[in-house]
mmCIF file of N, CA, C and O in Angstrom:
data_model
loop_
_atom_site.group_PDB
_atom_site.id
_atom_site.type_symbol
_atom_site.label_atom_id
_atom_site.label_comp_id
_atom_site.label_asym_id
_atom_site.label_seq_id
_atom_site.Cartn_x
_atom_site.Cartn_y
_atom_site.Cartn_z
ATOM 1 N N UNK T 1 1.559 37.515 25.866
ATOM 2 C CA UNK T 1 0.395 37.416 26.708
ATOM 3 C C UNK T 1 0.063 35.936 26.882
ATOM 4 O O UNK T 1 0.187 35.253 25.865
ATOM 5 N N UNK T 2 -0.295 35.390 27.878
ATOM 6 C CA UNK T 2 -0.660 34.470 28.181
ATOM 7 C C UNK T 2 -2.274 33.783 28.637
ATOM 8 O O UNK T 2 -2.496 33.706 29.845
ATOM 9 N N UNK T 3 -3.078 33.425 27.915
ATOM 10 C CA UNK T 3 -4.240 33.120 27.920
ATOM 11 C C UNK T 3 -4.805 31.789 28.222
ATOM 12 O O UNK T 3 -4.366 30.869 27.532
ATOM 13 N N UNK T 4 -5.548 31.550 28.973
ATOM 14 C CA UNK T 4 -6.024 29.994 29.547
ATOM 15 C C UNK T 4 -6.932 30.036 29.136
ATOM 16 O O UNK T 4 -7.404 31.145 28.885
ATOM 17 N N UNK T 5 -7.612 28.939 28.868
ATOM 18 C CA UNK T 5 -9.133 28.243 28.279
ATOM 19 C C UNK T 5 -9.033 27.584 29.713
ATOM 20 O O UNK T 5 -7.896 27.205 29.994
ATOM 21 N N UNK T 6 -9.862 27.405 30.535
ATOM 22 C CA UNK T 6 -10.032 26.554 31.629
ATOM 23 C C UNK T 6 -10.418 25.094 31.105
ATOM 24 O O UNK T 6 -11.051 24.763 30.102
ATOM 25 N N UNK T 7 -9.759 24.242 32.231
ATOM 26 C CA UNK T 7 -9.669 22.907 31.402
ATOM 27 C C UNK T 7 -9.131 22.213 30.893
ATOM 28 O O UNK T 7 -9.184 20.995 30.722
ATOM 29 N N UNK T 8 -8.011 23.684 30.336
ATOM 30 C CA UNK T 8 -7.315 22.764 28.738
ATOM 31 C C UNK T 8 -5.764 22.997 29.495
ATOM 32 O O UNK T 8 -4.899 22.276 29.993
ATOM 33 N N UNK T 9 -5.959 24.294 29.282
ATOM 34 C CA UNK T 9 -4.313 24.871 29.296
ATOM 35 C C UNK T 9 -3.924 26.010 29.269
ATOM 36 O O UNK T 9 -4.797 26.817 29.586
ATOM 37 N N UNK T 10 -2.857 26.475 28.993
ATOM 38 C CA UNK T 10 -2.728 27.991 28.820
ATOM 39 C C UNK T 10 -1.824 28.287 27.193
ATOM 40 O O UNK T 10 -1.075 27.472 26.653
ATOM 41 N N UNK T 11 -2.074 29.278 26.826
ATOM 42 C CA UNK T 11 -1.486 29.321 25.146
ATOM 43 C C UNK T 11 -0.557 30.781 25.456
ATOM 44 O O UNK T 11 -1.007 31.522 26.330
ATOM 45 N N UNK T 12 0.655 31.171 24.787
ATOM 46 C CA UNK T 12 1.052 32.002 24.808
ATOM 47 C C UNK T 12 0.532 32.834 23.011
ATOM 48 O O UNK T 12 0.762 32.299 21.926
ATOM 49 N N UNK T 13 -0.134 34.122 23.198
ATOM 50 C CA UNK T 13 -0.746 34.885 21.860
ATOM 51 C C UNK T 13 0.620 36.400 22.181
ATOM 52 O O UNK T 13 1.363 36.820 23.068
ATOM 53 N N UNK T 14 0.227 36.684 20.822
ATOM 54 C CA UNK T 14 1.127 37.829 20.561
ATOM 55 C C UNK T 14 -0.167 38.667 20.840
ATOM 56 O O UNK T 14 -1.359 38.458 20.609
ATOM 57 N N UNK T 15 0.549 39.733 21.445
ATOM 58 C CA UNK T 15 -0.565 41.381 21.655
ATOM 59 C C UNK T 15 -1.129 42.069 21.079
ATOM 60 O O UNK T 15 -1.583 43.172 21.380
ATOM 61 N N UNK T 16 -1.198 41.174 19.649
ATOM 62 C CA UNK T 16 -2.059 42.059 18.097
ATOM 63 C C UNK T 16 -2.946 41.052 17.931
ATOM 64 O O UNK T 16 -3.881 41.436 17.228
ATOM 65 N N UNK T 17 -3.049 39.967 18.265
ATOM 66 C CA UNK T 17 -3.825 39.007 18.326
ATOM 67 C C UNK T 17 -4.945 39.388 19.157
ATOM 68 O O UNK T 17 -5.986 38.838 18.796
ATOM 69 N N UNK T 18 -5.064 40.148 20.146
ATOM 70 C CA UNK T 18 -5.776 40.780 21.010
ATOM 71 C C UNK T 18 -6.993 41.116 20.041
ATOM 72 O O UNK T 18 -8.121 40.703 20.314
ATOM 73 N N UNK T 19 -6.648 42.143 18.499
ATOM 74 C CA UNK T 19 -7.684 42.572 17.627
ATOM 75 C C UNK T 19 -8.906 41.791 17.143
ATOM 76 O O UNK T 19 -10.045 42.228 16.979
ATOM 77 N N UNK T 20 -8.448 40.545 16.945
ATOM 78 C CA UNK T 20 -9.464 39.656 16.252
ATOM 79 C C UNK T 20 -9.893 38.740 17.237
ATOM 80 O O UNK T 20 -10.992 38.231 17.018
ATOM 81 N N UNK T 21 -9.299 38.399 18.274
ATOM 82 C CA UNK T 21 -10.203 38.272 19.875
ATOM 83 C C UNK T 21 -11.568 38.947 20.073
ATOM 84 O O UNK T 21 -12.680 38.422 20.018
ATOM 85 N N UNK T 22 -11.267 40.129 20.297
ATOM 86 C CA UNK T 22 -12.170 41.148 20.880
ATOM 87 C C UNK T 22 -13.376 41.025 19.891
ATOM 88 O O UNK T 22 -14.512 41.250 20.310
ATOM 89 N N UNK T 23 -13.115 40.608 18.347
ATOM 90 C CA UNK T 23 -14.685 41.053 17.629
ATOM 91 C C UNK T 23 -15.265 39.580 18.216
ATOM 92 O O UNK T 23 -16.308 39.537 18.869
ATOM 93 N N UNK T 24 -14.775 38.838 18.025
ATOM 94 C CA UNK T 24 -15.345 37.088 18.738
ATOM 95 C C UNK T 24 -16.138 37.751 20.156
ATOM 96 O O UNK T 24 -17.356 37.689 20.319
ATOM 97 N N UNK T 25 -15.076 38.458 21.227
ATOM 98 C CA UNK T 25 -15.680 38.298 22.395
ATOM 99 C C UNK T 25 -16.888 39.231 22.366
ATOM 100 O O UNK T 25 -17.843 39.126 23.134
ATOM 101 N N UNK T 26 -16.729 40.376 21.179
ATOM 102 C CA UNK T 26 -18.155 40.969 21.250
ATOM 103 C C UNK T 26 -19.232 40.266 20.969
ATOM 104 O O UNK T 26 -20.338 40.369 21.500
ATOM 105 N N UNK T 27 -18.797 39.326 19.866
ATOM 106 C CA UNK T 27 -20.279 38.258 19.582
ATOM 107 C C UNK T 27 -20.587 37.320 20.788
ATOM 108 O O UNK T 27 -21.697 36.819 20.969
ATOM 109 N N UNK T 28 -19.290 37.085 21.762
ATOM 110 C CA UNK T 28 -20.195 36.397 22.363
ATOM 111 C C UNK T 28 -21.000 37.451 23.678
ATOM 112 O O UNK T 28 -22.048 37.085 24.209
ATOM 113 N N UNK T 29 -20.473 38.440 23.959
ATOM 114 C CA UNK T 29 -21.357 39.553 25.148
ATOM 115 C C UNK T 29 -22.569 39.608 24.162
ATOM 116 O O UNK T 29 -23.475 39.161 24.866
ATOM 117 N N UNK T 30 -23.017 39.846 23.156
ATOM 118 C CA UNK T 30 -24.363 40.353 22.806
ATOM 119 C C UNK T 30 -25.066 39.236 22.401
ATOM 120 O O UNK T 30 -26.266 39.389 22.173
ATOM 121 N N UNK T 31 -24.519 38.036 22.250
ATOM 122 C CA UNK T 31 -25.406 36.415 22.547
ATOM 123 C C UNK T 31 -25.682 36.367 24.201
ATOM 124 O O UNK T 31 -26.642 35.692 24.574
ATOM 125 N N UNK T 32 -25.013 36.939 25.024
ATOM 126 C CA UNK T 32 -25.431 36.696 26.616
ATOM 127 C C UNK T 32 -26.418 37.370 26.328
ATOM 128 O O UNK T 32 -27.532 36.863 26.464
ATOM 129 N N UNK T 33 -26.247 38.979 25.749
ATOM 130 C CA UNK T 33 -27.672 39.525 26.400
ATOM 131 C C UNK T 33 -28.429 39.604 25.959
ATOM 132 O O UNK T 33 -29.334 40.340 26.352
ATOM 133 N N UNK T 34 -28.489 38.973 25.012
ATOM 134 C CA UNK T 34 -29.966 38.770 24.396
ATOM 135 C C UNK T 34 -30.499 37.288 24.288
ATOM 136 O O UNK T 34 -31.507 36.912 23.690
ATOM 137 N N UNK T 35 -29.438 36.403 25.128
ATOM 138 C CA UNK T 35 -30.556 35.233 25.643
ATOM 139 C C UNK T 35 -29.856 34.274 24.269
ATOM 140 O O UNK T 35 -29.934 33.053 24.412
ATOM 141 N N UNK T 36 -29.365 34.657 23.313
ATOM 142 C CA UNK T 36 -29.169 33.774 22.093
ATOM 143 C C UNK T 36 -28.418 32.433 22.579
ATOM 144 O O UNK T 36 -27.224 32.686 22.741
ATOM 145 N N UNK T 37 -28.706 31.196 22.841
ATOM 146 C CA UNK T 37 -27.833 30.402 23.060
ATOM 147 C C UNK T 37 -26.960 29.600 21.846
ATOM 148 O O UNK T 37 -25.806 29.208 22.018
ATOM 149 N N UNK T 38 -27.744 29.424 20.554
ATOM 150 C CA UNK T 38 -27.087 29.374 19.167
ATOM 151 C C UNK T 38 -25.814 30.252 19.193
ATOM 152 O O UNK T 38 -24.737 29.691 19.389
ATOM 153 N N UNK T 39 -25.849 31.246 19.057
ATOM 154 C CA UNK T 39 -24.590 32.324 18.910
ATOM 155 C C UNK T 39 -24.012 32.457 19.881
ATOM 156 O O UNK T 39 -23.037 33.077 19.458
ATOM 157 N N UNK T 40 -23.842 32.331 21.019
ATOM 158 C CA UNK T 40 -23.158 32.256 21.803
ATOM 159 C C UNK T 40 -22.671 30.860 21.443
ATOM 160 O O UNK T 40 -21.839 30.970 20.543
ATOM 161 N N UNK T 41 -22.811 29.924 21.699
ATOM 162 C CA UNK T 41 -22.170 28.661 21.254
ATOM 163 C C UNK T 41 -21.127 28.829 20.023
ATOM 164 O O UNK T 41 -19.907 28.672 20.049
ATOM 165 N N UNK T 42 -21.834 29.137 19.104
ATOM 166 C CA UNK T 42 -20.878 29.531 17.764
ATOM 167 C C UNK T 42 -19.730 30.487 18.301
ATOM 168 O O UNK T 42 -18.601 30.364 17.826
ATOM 169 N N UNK T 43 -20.026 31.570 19.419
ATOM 170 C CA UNK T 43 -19.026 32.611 19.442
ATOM 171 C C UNK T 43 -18.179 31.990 20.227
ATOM 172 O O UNK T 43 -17.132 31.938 19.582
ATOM 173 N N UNK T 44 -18.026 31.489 21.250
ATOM 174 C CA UNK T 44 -17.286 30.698 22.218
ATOM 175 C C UNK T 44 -16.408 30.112 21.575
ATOM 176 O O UNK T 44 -15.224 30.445 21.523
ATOM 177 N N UNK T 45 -17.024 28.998 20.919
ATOM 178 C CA UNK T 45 -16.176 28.128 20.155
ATOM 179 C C UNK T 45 -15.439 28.780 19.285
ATOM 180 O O UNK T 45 -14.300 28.327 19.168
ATOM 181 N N UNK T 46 -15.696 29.671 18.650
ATOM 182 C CA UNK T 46 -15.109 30.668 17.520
ATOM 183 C C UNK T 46 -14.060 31.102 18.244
ATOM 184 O O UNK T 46 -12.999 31.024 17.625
ATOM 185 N N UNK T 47 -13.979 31.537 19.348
ATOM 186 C CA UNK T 47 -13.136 32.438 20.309
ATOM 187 C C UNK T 47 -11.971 31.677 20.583
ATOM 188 O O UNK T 47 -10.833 32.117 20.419
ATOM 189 N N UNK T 48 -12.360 30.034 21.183
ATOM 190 C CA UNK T 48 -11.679 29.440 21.993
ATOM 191 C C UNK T 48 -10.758 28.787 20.672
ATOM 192 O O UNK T 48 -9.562 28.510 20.751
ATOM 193 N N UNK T 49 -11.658 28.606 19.390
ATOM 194 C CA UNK T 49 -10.433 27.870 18.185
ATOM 195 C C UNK T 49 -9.694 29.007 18.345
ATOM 196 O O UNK T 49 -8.890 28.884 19.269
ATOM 197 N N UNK T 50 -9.655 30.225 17.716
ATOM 198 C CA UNK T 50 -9.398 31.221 17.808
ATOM 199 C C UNK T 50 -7.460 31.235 18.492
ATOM 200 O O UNK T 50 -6.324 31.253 18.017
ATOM 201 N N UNK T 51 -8.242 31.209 20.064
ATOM 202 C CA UNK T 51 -6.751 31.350 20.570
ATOM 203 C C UNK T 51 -5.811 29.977 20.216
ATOM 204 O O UNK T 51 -4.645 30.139 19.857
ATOM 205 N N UNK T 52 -6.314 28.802 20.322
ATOM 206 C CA UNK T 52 -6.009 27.728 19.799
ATOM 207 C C UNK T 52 -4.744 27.761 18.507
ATOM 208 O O UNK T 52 -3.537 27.522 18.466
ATOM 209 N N UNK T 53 -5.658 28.142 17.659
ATOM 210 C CA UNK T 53 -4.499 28.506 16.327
ATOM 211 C C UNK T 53 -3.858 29.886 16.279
ATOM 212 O O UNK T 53 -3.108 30.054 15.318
ATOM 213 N N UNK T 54 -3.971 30.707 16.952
ATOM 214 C CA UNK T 54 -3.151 31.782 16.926
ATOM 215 C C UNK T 54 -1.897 31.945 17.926
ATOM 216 O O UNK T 54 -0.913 32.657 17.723
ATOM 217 N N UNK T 55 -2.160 31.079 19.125
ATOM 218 C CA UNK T 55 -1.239 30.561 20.028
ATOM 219 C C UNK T 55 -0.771 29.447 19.783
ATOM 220 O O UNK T 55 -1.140 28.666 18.907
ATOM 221 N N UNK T 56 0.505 29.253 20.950
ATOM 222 C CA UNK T 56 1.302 28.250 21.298
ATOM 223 C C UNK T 56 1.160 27.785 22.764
ATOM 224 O O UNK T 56 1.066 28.521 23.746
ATOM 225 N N UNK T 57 1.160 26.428 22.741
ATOM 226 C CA UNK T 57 0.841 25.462 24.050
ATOM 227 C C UNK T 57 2.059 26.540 25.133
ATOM 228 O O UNK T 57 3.093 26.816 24.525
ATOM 229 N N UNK T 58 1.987 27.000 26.323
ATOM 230 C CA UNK T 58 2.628 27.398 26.848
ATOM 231 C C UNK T 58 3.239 26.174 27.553
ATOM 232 O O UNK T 58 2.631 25.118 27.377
ATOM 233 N N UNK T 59 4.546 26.136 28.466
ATOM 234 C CA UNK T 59 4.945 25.589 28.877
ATOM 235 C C UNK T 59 4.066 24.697 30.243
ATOM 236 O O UNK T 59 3.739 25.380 31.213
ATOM 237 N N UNK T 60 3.804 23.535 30.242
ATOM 238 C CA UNK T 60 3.033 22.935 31.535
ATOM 239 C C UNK T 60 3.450 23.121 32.726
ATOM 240 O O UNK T 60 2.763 23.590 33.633
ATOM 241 N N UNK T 61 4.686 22.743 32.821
ATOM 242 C CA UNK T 61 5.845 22.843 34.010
ATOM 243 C C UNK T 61 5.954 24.363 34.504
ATOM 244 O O UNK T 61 6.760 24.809 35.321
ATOM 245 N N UNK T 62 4.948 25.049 33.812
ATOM 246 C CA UNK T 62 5.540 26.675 34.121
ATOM 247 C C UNK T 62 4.397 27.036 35.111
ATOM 248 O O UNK T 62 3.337 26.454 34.882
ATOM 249 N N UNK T 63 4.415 27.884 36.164
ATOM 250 C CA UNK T 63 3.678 28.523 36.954
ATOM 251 C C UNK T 63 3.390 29.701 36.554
ATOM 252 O O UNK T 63 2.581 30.063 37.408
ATOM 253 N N UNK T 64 3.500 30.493 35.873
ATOM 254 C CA UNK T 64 3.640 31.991 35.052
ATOM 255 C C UNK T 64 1.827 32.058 35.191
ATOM 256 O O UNK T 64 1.005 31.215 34.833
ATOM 257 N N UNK T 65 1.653 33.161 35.731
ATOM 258 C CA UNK T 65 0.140 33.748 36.077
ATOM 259 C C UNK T 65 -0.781 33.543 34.491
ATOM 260 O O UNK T 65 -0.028 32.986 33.692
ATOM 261 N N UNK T 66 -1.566 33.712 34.134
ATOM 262 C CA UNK T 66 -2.321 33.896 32.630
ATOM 263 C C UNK T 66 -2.841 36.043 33.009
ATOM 264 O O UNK T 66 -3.205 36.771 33.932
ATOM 265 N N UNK T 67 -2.582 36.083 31.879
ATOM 266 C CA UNK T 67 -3.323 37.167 31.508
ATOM 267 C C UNK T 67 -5.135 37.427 31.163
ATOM 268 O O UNK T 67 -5.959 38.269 31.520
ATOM 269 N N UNK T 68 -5.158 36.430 30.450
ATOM 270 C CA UNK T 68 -6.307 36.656 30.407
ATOM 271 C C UNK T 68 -7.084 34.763 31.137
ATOM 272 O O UNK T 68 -6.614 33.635 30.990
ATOM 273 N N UNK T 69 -7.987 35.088 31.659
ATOM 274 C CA UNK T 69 -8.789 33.427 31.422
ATOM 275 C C UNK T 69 -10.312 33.786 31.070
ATOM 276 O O UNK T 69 -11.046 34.754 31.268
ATOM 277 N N UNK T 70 -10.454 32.243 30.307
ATOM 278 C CA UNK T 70 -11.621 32.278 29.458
ATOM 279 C C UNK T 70 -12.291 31.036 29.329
ATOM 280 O O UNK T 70 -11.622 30.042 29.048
ATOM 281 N N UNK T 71 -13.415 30.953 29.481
ATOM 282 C CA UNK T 71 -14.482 29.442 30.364
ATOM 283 C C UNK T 71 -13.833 28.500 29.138
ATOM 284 O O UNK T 71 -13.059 28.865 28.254
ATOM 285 N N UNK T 72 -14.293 27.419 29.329
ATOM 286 C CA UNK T 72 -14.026 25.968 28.645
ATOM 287 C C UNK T 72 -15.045 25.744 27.953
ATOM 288 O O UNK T 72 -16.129 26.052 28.448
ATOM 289 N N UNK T 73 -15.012 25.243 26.829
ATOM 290 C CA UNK T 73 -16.102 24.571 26.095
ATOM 291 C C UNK T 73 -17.484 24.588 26.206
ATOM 292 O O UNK T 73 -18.492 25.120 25.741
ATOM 293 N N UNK T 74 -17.176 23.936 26.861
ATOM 294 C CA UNK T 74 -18.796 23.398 27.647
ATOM 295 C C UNK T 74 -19.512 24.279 28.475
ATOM 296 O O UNK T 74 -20.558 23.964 29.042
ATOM 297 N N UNK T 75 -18.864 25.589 28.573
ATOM 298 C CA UNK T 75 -19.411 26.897 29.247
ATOM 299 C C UNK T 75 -20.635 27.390 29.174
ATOM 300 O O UNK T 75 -20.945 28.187 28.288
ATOM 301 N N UNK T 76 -21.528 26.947 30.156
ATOM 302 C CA UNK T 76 -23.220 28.020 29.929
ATOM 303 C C UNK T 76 -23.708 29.262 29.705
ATOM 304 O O UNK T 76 -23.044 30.051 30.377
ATOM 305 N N UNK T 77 -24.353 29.686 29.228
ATOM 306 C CA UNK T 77 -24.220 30.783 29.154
ATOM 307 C C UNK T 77 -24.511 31.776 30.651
ATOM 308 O O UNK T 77 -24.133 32.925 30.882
ATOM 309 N N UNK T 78 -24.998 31.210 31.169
ATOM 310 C CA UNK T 78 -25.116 31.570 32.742
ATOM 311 C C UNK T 78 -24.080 31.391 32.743
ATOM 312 O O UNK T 78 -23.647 32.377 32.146
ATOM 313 N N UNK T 79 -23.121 30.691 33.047
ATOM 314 C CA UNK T 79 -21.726 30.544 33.317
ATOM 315 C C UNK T 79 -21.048 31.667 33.131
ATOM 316 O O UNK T 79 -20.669 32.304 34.113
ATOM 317 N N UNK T 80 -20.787 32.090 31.872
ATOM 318 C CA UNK T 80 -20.051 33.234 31.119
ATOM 319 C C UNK T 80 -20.724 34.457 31.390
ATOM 320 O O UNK T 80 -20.191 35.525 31.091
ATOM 321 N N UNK T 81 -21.781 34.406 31.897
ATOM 322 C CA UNK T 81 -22.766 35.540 31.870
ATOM 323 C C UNK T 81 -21.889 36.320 33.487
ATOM 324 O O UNK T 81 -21.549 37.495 33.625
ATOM 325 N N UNK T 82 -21.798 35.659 34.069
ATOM 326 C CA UNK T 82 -20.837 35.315 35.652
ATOM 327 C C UNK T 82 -19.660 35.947 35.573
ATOM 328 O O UNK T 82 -19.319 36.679 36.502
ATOM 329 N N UNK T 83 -18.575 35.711 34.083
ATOM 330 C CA UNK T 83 -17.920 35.957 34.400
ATOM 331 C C UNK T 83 -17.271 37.095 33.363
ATOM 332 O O UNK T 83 -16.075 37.313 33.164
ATOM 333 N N UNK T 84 -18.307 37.683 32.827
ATOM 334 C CA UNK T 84 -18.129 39.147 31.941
ATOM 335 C C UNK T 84 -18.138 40.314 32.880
ATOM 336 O O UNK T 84 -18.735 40.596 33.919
ATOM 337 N N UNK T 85 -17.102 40.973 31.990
ATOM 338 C CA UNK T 85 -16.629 42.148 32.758
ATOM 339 C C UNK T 85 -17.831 43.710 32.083
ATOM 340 O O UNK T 85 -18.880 43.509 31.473
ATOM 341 N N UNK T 86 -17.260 45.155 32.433
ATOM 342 C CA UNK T 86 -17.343 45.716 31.579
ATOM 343 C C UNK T 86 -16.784 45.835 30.579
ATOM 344 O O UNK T 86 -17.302 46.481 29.668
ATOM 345 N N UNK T 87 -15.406 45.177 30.426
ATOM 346 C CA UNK T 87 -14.711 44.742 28.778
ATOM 347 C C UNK T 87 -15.027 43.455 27.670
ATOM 348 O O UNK T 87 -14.503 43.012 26.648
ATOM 349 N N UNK T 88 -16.508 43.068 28.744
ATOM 350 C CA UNK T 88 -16.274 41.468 28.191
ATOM 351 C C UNK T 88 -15.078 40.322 28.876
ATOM 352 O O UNK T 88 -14.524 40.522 29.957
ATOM 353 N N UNK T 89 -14.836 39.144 28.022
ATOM 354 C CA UNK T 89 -14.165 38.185 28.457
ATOM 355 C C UNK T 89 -12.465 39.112 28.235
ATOM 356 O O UNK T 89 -11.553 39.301 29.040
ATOM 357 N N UNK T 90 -12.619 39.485 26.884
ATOM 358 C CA UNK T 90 -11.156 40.251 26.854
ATOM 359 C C UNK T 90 -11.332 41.592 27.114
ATOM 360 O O UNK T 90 -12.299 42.132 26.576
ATOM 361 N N UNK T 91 -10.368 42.469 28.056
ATOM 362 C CA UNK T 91 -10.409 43.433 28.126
ATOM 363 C C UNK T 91 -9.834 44.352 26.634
ATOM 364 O O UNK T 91 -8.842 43.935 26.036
ATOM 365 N N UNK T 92 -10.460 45.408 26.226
ATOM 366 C CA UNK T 92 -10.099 46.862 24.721
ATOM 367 C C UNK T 92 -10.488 46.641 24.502
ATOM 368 O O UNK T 92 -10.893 47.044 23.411
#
């Protein structure tokens, strides 16, 4: 699977990695809706190290679509609020 942080890059994650994604991306959907901007900050960042060390820099030179994308750093929570699904940032 192939996952982008906007900004940075794209990381290639294995498809079990997906598991310990999803509890991050739940902390950060229930910091959107309840306004928490502390925890959301913590969850983001949590999320985005997250793919960081569980992935590998994908190739630059490569055009290969991403599977998943996921805001950058510096992401507002309005921002992210924009771009949650009904699965959240990761879909399962």
């Amino acid at each position: 699977m192939i996952v982008r942080i906007l900004g940075e890059g794209q990381y290639d994650l294995d498809d079990h990695a997906l598991d310990a994604l999803n509890g991050l991306d739940n902390q950060i959907e229930q910091a959107v809706e309840s306004g928490d901007e502390a925890m959301f900050r913590t969850a983001l960042h949590g999320l985005l190290s997250a793919v960081r060390a569980s992935g590998t820099h994908h190739a630059l030179e490569s055009l290969d679509e991403s599977d998943l994308i996921l805001p950058p750093p510096d992401a507002t929570i309005d921002e992210v609020r924009e771009l949650l699904g009904d699965d959240g940032l990761i879909p399962g």
